[in-house]
Short mmCIF file of C-alpha atoms in Angstrom, two decimals:
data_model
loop_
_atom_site.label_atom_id
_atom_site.label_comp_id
_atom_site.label_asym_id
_atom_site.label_seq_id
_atom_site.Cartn_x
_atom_site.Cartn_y
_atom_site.Cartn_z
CA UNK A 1 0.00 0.00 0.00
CA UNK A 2 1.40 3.16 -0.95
CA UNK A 3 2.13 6.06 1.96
CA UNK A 4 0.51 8.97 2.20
CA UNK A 5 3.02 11.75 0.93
CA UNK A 6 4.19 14.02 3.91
CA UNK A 7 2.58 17.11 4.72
CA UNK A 8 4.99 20.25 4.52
CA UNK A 9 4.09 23.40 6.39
CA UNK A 10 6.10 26.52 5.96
CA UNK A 11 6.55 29.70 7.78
CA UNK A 12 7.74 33.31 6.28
CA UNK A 13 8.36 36.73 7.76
CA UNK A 14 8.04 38.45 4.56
CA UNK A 15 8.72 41.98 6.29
CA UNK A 16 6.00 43.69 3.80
CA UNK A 17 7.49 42.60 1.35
CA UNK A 18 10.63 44.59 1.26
CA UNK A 19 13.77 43.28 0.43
CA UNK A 20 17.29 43.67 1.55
CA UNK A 21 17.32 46.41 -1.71
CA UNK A 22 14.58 48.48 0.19
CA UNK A 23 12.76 47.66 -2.82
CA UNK A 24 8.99 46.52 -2.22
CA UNK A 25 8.06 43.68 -4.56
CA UNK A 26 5.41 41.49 -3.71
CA UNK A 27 5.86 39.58 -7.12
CA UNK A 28 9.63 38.40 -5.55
CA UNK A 29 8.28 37.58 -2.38
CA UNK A 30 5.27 35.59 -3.79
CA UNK A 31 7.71 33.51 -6.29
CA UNK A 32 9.70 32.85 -2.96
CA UNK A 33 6.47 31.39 -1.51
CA UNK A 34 5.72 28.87 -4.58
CA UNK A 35 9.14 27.51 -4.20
CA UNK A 36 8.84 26.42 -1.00
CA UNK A 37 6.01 23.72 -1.93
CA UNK A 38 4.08 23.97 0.69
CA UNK A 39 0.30 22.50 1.64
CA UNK A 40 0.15 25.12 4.08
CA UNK A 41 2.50 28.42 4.60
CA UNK A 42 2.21 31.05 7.39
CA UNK A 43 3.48 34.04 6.65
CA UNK A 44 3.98 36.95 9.22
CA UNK A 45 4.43 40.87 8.48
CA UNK A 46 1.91 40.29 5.45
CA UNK A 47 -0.11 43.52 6.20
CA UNK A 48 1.14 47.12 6.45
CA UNK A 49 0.85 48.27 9.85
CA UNK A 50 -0.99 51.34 8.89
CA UNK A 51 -4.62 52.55 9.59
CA UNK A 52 -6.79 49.61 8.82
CA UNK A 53 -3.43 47.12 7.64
CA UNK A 54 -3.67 46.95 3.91
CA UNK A 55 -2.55 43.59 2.71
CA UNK A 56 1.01 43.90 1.62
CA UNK A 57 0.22 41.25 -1.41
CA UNK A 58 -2.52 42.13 -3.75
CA UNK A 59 -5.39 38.94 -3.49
CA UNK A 60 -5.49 38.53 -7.08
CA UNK A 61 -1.46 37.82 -7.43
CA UNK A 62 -1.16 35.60 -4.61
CA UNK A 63 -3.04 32.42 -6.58
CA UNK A 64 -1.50 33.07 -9.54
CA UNK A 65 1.95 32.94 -8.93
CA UNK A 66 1.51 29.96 -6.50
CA UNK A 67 -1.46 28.48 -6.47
CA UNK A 68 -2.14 29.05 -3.48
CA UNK A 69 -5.22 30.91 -1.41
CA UNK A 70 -5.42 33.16 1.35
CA UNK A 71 -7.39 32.29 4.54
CA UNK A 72 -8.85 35.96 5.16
CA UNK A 73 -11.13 36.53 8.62
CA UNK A 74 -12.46 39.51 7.12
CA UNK A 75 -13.82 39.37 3.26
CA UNK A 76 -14.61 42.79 3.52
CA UNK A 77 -11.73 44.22 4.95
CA UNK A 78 -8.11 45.29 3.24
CA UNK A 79 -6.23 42.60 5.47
CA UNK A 80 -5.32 39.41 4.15
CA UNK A 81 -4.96 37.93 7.73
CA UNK A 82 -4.94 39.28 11.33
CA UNK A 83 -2.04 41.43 13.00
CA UNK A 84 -0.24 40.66 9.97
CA UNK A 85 -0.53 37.20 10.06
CA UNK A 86 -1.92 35.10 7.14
CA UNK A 87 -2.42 31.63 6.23
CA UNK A 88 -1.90 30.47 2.32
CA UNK A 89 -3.33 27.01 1.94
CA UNK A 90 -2.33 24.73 -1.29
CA UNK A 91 -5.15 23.04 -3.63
CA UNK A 92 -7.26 20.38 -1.48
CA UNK A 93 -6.95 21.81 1.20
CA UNK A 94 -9.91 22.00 3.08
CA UNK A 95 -10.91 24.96 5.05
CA UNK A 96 -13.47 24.13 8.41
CA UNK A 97 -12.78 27.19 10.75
CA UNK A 98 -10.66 30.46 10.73
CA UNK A 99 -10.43 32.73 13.58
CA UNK A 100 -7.95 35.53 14.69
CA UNK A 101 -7.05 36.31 18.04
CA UNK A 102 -5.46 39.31 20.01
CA UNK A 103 -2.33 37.97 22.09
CA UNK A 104 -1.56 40.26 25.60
CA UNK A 105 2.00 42.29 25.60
CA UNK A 106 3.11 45.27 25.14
CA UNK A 107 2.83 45.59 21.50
CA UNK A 108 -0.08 44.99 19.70
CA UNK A 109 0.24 41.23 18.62
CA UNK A 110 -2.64 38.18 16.97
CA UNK A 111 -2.77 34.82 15.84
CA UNK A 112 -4.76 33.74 13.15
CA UNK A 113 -5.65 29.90 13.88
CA UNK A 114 -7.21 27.53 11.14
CA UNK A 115 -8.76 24.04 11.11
CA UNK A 116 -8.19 22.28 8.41
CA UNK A 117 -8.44 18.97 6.11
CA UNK A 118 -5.31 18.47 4.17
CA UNK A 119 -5.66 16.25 0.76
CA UNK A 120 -5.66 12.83 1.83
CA UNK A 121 -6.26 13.36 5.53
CA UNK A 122 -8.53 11.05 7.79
CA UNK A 123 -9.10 13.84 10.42
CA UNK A 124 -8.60 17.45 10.60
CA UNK A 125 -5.89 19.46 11.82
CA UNK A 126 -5.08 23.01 13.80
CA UNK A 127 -2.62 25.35 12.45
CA UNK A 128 -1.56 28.14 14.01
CA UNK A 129 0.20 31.51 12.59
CA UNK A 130 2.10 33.87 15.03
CA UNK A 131 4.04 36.73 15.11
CA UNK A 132 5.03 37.05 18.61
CA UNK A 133 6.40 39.95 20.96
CA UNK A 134 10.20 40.88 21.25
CA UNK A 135 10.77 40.56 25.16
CA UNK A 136 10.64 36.77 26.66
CA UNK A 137 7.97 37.79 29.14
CA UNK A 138 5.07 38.86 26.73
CA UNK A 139 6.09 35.49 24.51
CA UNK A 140 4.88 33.52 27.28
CA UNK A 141 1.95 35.55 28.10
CA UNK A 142 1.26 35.33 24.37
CA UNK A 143 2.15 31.60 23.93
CA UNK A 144 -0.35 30.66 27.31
CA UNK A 145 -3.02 32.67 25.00
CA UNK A 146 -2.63 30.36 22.28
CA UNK A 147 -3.03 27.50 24.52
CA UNK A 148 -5.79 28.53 26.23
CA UNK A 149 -7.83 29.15 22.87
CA UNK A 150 -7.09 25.78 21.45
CA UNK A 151 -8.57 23.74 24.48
CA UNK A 152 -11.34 22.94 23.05
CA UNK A 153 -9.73 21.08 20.22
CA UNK A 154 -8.21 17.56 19.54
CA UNK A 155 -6.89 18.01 16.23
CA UNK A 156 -3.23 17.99 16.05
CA UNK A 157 -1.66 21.06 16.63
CA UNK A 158 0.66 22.86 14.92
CA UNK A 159 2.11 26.48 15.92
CA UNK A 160 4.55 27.87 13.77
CA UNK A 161 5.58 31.59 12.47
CA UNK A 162 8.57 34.15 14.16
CA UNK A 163 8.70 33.25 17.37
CA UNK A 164 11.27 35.99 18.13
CA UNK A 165 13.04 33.79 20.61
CA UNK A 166 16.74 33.57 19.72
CA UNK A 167 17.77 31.40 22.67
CA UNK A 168 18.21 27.51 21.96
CA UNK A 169 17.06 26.19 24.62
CA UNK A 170 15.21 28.90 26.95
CA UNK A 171 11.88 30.87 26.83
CA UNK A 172 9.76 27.87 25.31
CA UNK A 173 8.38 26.08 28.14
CA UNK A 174 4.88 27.11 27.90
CA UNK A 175 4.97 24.59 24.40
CA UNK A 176 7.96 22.48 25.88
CA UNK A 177 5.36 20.56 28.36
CA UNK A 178 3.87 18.72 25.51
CA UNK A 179 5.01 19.60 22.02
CA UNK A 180 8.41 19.34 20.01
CA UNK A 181 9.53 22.97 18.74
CA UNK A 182 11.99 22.72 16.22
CA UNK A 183 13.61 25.20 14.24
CA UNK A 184 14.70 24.02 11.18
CA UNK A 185 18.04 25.94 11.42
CA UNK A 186 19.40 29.77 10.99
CA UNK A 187 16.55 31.88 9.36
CA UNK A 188 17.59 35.37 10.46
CA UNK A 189 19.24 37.86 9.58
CA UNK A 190 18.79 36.86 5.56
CA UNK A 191 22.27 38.41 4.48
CA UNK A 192 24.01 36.59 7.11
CA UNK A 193 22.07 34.18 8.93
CA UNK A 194 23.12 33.53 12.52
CA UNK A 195 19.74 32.77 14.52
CA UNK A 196 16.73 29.91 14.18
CA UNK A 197 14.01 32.99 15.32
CA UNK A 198 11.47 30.90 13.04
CA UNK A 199 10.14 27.86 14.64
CA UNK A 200 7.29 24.96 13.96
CA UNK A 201 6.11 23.69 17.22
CA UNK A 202 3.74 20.32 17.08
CA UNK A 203 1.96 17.90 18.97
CA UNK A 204 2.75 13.99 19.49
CA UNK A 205 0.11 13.23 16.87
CA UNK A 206 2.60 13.95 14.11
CA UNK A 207 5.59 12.88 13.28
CA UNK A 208 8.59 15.00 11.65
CA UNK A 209 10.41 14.09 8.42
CA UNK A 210 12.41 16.49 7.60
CA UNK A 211 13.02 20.52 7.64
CA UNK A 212 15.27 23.41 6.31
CA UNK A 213 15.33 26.65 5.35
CA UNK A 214 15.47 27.85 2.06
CA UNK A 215 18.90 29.79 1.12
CA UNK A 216 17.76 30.84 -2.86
CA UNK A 217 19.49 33.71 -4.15
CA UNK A 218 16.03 35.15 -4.34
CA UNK A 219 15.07 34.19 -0.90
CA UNK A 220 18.25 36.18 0.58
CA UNK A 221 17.33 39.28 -0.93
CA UNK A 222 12.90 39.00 -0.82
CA UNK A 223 13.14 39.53 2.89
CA UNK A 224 15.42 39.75 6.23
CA UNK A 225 14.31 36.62 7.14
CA UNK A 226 14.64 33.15 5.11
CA UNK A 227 11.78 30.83 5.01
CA UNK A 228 11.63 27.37 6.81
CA UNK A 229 9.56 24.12 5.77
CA UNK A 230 8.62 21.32 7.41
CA UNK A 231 7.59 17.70 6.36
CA UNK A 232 5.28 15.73 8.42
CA UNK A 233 3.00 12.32 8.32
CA UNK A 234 0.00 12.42 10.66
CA UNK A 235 -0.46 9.59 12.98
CA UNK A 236 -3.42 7.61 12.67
#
């Protein structure tokens, strides 16, 4: 019997677009995106952060350079996600819920959490995009907030975005109880990368096949972060 191919989830600060040229071009940043392959991508910083957070990618560009579509809370509004956060989903890829939430700290910071069906899937799963605050103490105010929304669920989890945290081995231990975080390796600062700030964290329902980040020519220059993937099969 043939296995199920792996799911791959990818996160990507896209900084609004603006590249290491100061040049905004959400064409380069969207043909970064389709070469990372992904079922599902999170991307953070998609949305200015000006008056009511025009999406830094126009809607219309977004499926057709990667086939991808954007999970947006708000139809009628000019974001494409929530506090800048946004979730791209590949084709069959089934969309059951999408909600944002506001995270506590001292700057204004949201998750945008999805349940869906991948292609293929028995069951469901939770996804979770977040951008989250730059001192340790508001991360795990903010990561408790996650927690505490997702309660209700049994889908496997999986929380991934810029996680800001550039120790190893410290300031995860509201996930640490119960999850693996892994960071796929150095994602920041794009010209010379020398920290892992971007992170997939998941549950024991999943199992992890393999990660990286993505070091393209045009991935070191779209952004000042580099873009990780992950590959994983769901348990049964």
């Amino acid at each position: 019997m043939a296995h199920p191919r792996p799911l791959r989830l990818g996160s990507y600060n896209i900084r609004k677009c603006v590249g290491l040229d100061w040049r905004r071009s959400p064409e380069r940043t969207l043909d970064v995106v389709a070469g990372m392959g992904a079922d599902v991508v999170a991307l953070q910083e998609a949305d200015k952060r000006l008056g009511p957070r025009p999406s830094a990618l126009p809607r219309h560009e977004i499926a057709a350079r990667t086939g991808m579509t954007p999970l947006i809370p708000d139809e009628n509004g000019p974001s494409i996600g929530h506090h800048g956060n946004a979730i791209l989903v590949g084709d069959g890829v089934e969309v059951l819920n999408l909600r944002g939430i506001d995270l506590p700290g001292t700057e204004p910071r949201g998750a945008l959490i999805a349940e869906l069906r991948p292609k293929g899937a028995d069951h469901p799963i939770q996804v979770v995009a977040a951008h989250l605050g730059l001192m340790r103490r508001d991360r795990q105010r903010q990561f408790h907030a996650i927690r505490a929304a997702l309660m209700d669920s049994t889908a496997p989890l999986f929380i991934m975005g810029d996680f800001n945290e550039w120790s190893r081995t410290r300031g995860l231990d509201p996930l640490t109880t119960d999850m693996s975080v892994i960071s796929p390796g150095h994602s920041f600062h794009a010209a010379r990368p020398i920290a892992g700030l971007d992170r997939v964290a998941h549950c024991g329902a999943s199992q992890l096949m393999d990660a990286g980040v993505i070091e393209s020519k045009l991935a070191r220059k779209a952004s000042d972060h580099l873009p990780i993937w992950a590959d994983f099969t769901l348990n049964p």
